[in-house]
Amino acid sequence: PGDRVSGAEGEYFRYKHVFVKPPDDEDRMEALKMAQDLKCATCEVLLKSLVQRAESFTEDHIMDQFDGEMLEPAVIGENEQENRVNQNRKGCNKHFKDELLLRGWSASSCETKGESEAKWCLEQSDRLPTEREVDTYSVRNEAIFYACEGTLGRNGPEMAEKLVELKEAEAGNLSEMIRVACREAGRCASKSKRRKGKGAEL
């Protein structure tokens, strides 16, 4: 099969290529299951990066970073699918690539880690992926998107509010505040109740 992506599913707003075959419901359910193990770590990495770029430690400025709106218009070329992905590179569609995948973060099988039941862990490699690898659909890439969407994408305003609240209460350093915000406001440790197929998106 060709390596181009086409269709109306959510993946087609995130990826320019498929490696073997277009994603199906089985792939989506696998990615969602993996994301459960990755949500807290993904949330913490994202917040550490985004919060430090906020103009000030206020809800509005933190949300500006969470929203991830494009600062400049997307480059429009001849390829329709590439245009679609470029125009939708905002929010978690942007963050899971720019803040995680392109910085060497990926979903990997966990080493034996005590009594943890997690099968998948977020790990960072010295080897950085190419843009094409990041723009190619895989279940592991998609799991990181879902981990972002299930925390920051779904609970961003509550997380921004929680971070400001913790800062005003001087509740520890930034890493500690991020850890609390991801768990309490981002609900990263809670199990998602998601429907199969298209409904799994949100």
mmCIF file of C-alpha atoms in Angstrom:
data_model
loop_
_atom_site.group_PDB
_atom_site.id
_atom_site.type_symbol
_atom_site.label_atom_id
_atom_site.label_comp_id
_atom_site.label_asym_id
_atom_site.label_seq_id
_atom_site.Cartn_x
_atom_site.Cartn_y
_atom_site.Cartn_z
ATOM 1 C CA PRO A 1 0.000 0.000 0.000
ATOM 2 C CA GLY A 2 1.020 3.612 -0.425
ATOM 3 C CA ASP A 3 2.311 5.534 2.553
ATOM 4 C CA ARG A 4 -0.087 8.454 2.342
ATOM 5 C CA VAL A 5 -2.775 9.013 4.886
ATOM 6 C CA SER A 6 -6.292 9.961 3.873
ATOM 7 C CA GLY A 7 -9.642 9.951 5.616
ATOM 8 C CA ALA A 8 -11.670 11.829 8.197
ATOM 9 C CA GLU A 9 -10.576 10.135 11.454
ATOM 10 C CA GLY A 10 -8.659 12.125 14.051
ATOM 11 C CA GLU A 11 -5.327 10.564 13.092
ATOM 12 C CA TYR A 12 -5.512 12.242 9.709
ATOM 13 C CA PHE A 13 -5.179 15.628 11.388
ATOM 14 C CA ARG A 14 -1.931 14.504 13.078
ATOM 15 C CA TYR A 15 0.008 12.370 10.599
ATOM 16 C CA LYS A 16 1.176 12.746 7.034
ATOM 17 C CA HIS A 17 2.169 9.109 6.500
ATOM 18 C CA VAL A 18 1.297 5.550 7.486
ATOM 19 C CA PHE A 19 3.957 2.875 7.603
ATOM 20 C CA VAL A 20 2.049 -0.302 6.761
ATOM 21 C CA LYS A 21 -1.697 0.277 6.916
ATOM 22 C CA PRO A 22 -4.186 2.936 8.025
ATOM 23 C CA PRO A 23 -5.123 2.744 11.730
ATOM 24 C CA ASP A 24 -8.222 0.766 12.685
ATOM 25 C CA ASP A 25 -10.298 0.419 15.863
ATOM 26 C CA GLU A 26 -7.982 -2.259 17.212
ATOM 27 C CA ASP A 27 -5.009 0.100 16.876
ATOM 28 C CA ARG A 28 -6.963 2.883 18.589
ATOM 29 C CA MET A 29 -7.899 0.684 21.546
ATOM 30 C CA GLU A 30 -4.292 -0.451 21.916
ATOM 31 C CA ALA A 31 -3.073 3.170 21.878
ATOM 32 C CA LEU A 32 -5.675 4.160 24.480
ATOM 33 C CA LYS A 33 -4.636 1.292 26.732
ATOM 34 C CA MET A 34 -0.969 2.268 26.454
ATOM 35 C CA ALA A 35 -1.852 5.889 27.185
ATOM 36 C CA GLN A 36 -3.237 4.911 30.601
ATOM 37 C CA ASP A 37 0.289 3.965 31.685
ATOM 38 C CA LEU A 38 1.827 7.085 30.132
ATOM 39 C CA LYS A 39 -0.554 9.859 31.205
ATOM 40 C CA CYS A 40 1.133 11.035 34.398
ATOM 41 C CA ALA A 41 4.665 11.024 33.001
ATOM 42 C CA THR A 42 3.502 12.687 29.774
ATOM 43 C CA CYS A 43 1.604 15.348 31.705
ATOM 44 C CA GLU A 44 4.627 16.171 33.864
ATOM 45 C CA VAL A 45 7.033 16.462 30.929
ATOM 46 C CA LEU A 46 4.570 18.671 29.041
ATOM 47 C CA LEU A 47 3.887 20.997 31.954
ATOM 48 C CA LYS A 48 7.549 21.375 32.852
ATOM 49 C CA SER A 49 8.232 22.593 29.322
ATOM 50 C CA LEU A 50 5.098 24.660 28.704
ATOM 51 C CA VAL A 51 4.764 26.391 32.078
ATOM 52 C CA GLN A 52 8.316 27.695 31.962
ATOM 53 C CA ARG A 53 7.557 29.348 28.624
ATOM 54 C CA ALA A 54 4.462 31.151 29.928
ATOM 55 C CA GLU A 55 4.762 34.945 29.910
ATOM 56 C CA SER A 56 3.782 34.955 33.585
ATOM 57 C CA PHE A 57 2.487 32.470 36.150
ATOM 58 C CA THR A 58 -1.170 33.312 35.593
ATOM 59 C CA GLU A 59 -4.014 31.144 34.366
ATOM 60 C CA ASP A 60 -4.369 33.081 31.116
ATOM 61 C CA HIS A 61 -0.689 32.918 30.196
ATOM 62 C CA ILE A 62 -0.412 29.250 31.167
ATOM 63 C CA MET A 63 -3.487 28.484 29.062
ATOM 64 C CA ASP A 64 -1.905 30.343 26.130
ATOM 65 C CA GLN A 65 0.859 27.733 26.244
ATOM 66 C CA PHE A 66 -1.574 24.843 26.713
ATOM 67 C CA ASP A 67 -3.651 25.992 23.721
ATOM 68 C CA GLY A 68 -0.526 25.906 21.569
ATOM 69 C CA GLU A 69 -1.931 28.157 18.863
ATOM 70 C CA MET A 70 0.301 28.705 15.834
ATOM 71 C CA LEU A 71 2.275 31.940 16.014
ATOM 72 C CA GLU A 72 2.474 32.163 12.227
ATOM 73 C CA PRO A 73 0.135 30.920 9.479
ATOM 74 C CA ALA A 74 0.756 27.329 8.389
ATOM 75 C CA VAL A 75 2.790 26.870 5.237
ATOM 76 C CA ILE A 76 0.452 25.783 2.446
ATOM 77 C CA GLY A 77 1.812 23.547 -0.297
ATOM 78 C CA GLU A 78 0.483 21.258 -2.990
ATOM 79 C CA ASN A 79 -0.068 18.193 -0.797
ATOM 80 C CA GLU A 80 -3.540 18.316 0.760
ATOM 81 C CA GLN A 81 -2.758 15.933 3.604
ATOM 82 C CA GLU A 82 0.378 17.796 4.617
ATOM 83 C CA ASN A 83 -1.624 21.028 4.554
ATOM 84 C CA ARG A 84 -4.297 19.503 6.787
ATOM 85 C CA VAL A 85 -1.738 18.342 9.355
ATOM 86 C CA ASN A 86 0.157 21.646 9.313
ATOM 87 C CA GLN A 87 -3.043 23.673 9.754
ATOM 88 C CA ASN A 88 -4.093 21.544 12.745
ATOM 89 C CA ARG A 89 -0.752 21.625 14.545
ATOM 90 C CA LYS A 90 -2.010 23.157 17.778
ATOM 91 C CA GLY A 91 -2.946 21.916 21.248
ATOM 92 C CA CYS A 92 -2.070 18.273 21.791
ATOM 93 C CA ASN A 93 -1.709 17.769 18.024
ATOM 94 C CA LYS A 94 1.301 20.069 18.381
ATOM 95 C CA HIS A 95 2.532 19.287 21.883
ATOM 96 C CA PHE A 96 2.918 15.532 21.548
ATOM 97 C CA LYS A 97 5.293 16.112 18.645
ATOM 98 C CA ASP A 98 7.175 19.264 19.660
ATOM 99 C CA GLU A 99 7.509 18.679 23.403
ATOM 100 C CA LEU A 100 7.805 14.886 23.437
ATOM 101 C CA LEU A 101 8.502 12.940 20.241
ATOM 102 C CA LEU A 102 10.928 15.442 18.694
ATOM 103 C CA ARG A 103 12.813 15.637 22.013
ATOM 104 C CA GLY A 104 13.430 11.908 22.079
ATOM 105 C CA TRP A 105 10.547 10.820 24.319
ATOM 106 C CA SER A 106 8.767 7.605 23.355
ATOM 107 C CA ALA A 107 6.606 4.831 24.753
ATOM 108 C CA SER A 108 8.775 1.863 25.725
ATOM 109 C CA SER A 109 8.189 -1.401 27.544
ATOM 110 C CA CYS A 110 8.889 -0.815 31.230
ATOM 111 C CA GLU A 111 11.862 -2.423 32.881
ATOM 112 C CA THR A 112 10.947 -4.328 36.033
ATOM 113 C CA LYS A 113 10.044 -1.539 38.441
ATOM 114 C CA GLY A 114 8.995 -2.878 41.811
ATOM 115 C CA GLU A 115 5.291 -3.402 42.266
ATOM 116 C CA SER A 116 4.256 -1.079 39.458
ATOM 117 C CA GLU A 117 1.613 -2.604 37.232
ATOM 118 C CA ALA A 118 2.500 -0.321 34.336
ATOM 119 C CA LYS A 119 3.507 -2.133 31.188
ATOM 120 C CA TRP A 120 4.482 1.013 29.282
ATOM 121 C CA CYS A 121 6.811 3.807 30.369
ATOM 122 C CA LEU A 122 7.737 7.173 28.891
ATOM 123 C CA GLU A 123 11.467 7.184 28.227
ATOM 124 C CA GLN A 124 13.834 9.655 26.625
ATOM 125 C CA SER A 125 16.508 8.599 24.168
ATOM 126 C CA ASP A 126 19.614 10.449 23.031
ATOM 127 C CA ARG A 127 18.595 9.579 19.470
ATOM 128 C CA LEU A 128 16.186 12.183 18.168
ATOM 129 C CA PRO A 129 13.647 11.078 15.554
ATOM 130 C CA THR A 130 13.302 12.626 12.133
ATOM 131 C CA GLU A 131 10.333 14.822 11.227
ATOM 132 C CA ARG A 132 9.117 12.025 8.967
ATOM 133 C CA GLU A 133 9.148 9.509 11.836
ATOM 134 C CA VAL A 134 7.119 11.906 13.969
ATOM 135 C CA ASP A 135 4.697 12.525 11.105
ATOM 136 C CA THR A 136 4.196 8.780 10.498
ATOM 137 C CA TYR A 137 1.366 7.037 12.338
ATOM 138 C CA SER A 138 2.263 4.386 14.892
ATOM 139 C CA VAL A 139 0.383 3.051 17.893
ATOM 140 C CA ARG A 140 3.202 4.215 20.181
ATOM 141 C CA ASN A 141 3.155 7.757 18.799
ATOM 142 C CA GLU A 142 -0.620 7.849 19.082
ATOM 143 C CA ALA A 143 -0.492 6.623 22.693
ATOM 144 C CA ILE A 144 1.507 9.735 23.594
ATOM 145 C CA PHE A 145 -1.060 11.935 21.850
ATOM 146 C CA TYR A 146 -3.856 10.266 23.836
ATOM 147 C CA ALA A 147 -1.854 10.742 27.053
ATOM 148 C CA CYS A 148 -1.687 14.468 26.313
ATOM 149 C CA GLU A 149 -5.331 14.691 25.267
ATOM 150 C CA GLY A 150 -6.506 12.765 28.342
ATOM 151 C CA THR A 151 -4.844 15.227 30.720
ATOM 152 C CA LEU A 152 -3.904 18.629 29.326
ATOM 153 C CA GLY A 153 -6.340 18.473 26.419
ATOM 154 C CA ARG A 154 -9.311 17.560 28.575
ATOM 155 C CA ASN A 155 -8.483 19.342 31.846
ATOM 156 C CA GLY A 156 -6.256 22.264 30.832
ATOM 157 C CA PRO A 157 -8.217 25.082 32.527
ATOM 158 C CA GLU A 158 -8.453 23.124 35.795
ATOM 159 C CA MET A 159 -4.733 22.373 35.645
ATOM 160 C CA ALA A 160 -3.818 26.015 35.046
ATOM 161 C CA GLU A 161 -6.027 27.051 37.969
ATOM 162 C CA LYS A 162 -4.448 24.404 40.206
ATOM 163 C CA LEU A 163 -0.909 25.462 39.332
ATOM 164 C CA VAL A 164 -1.637 29.105 40.207
ATOM 165 C CA GLU A 165 -3.346 28.010 43.429
ATOM 166 C CA LEU A 166 -0.315 25.901 44.416
ATOM 167 C CA LYS A 167 2.087 28.709 43.518
ATOM 168 C CA GLU A 168 0.182 31.204 45.679
ATOM 169 C CA ALA A 169 0.191 28.721 48.544
ATOM 170 C CA GLU A 170 3.949 28.204 48.039
ATOM 171 C CA ALA A 171 3.287 24.470 47.890
ATOM 172 C CA GLY A 172 6.763 23.227 47.009
ATOM 173 C CA ASN A 173 8.967 23.685 43.961
ATOM 174 C CA LEU A 174 7.773 23.669 40.361
ATOM 175 C CA SER A 175 8.273 19.916 39.900
ATOM 176 C CA GLU A 176 6.191 19.167 42.997
ATOM 177 C CA MET A 177 3.442 21.570 41.905
ATOM 178 C CA ILE A 178 3.355 19.990 38.442
ATOM 179 C CA ARG A 179 3.128 16.514 39.936
ATOM 180 C CA VAL A 180 0.146 17.534 42.083
ATOM 181 C CA ALA A 181 -1.569 19.441 39.252
ATOM 182 C CA CYS A 182 -1.298 16.460 36.887
ATOM 183 C CA ARG A 183 -2.825 14.096 39.426
ATOM 184 C CA GLU A 184 -5.453 16.259 41.078
ATOM 185 C CA ALA A 185 -6.570 18.549 38.241
ATOM 186 C CA GLY A 186 -5.286 16.593 35.250
ATOM 187 C CA ARG A 187 -6.595 13.323 36.716
ATOM 188 C CA CYS A 188 -3.722 11.490 35.089
ATOM 189 C CA ALA A 189 -3.996 8.500 37.395
ATOM 190 C CA SER A 190 -7.715 7.957 36.813
ATOM 191 C CA LYS A 191 -8.970 5.349 34.397
ATOM 192 C CA SER A 192 -10.660 6.751 31.297
ATOM 193 C CA LYS A 193 -14.037 5.504 30.209
ATOM 194 C CA ARG A 194 -13.905 5.719 26.472
ATOM 195 C CA ARG A 195 -15.971 4.379 23.668
ATOM 196 C CA LYS A 196 -14.567 2.423 20.806
ATOM 197 C CA GLY A 197 -13.701 3.884 17.415
ATOM 198 C CA LYS A 198 -14.282 7.527 16.637
ATOM 199 C CA GLY A 199 -15.631 8.201 20.118
ATOM 200 C CA ALA A 200 -12.251 7.242 21.518
ATOM 201 C CA GLU A 201 -10.889 10.558 20.321
ATOM 202 C CA LEU A 202 -12.317 12.683 23.106
#
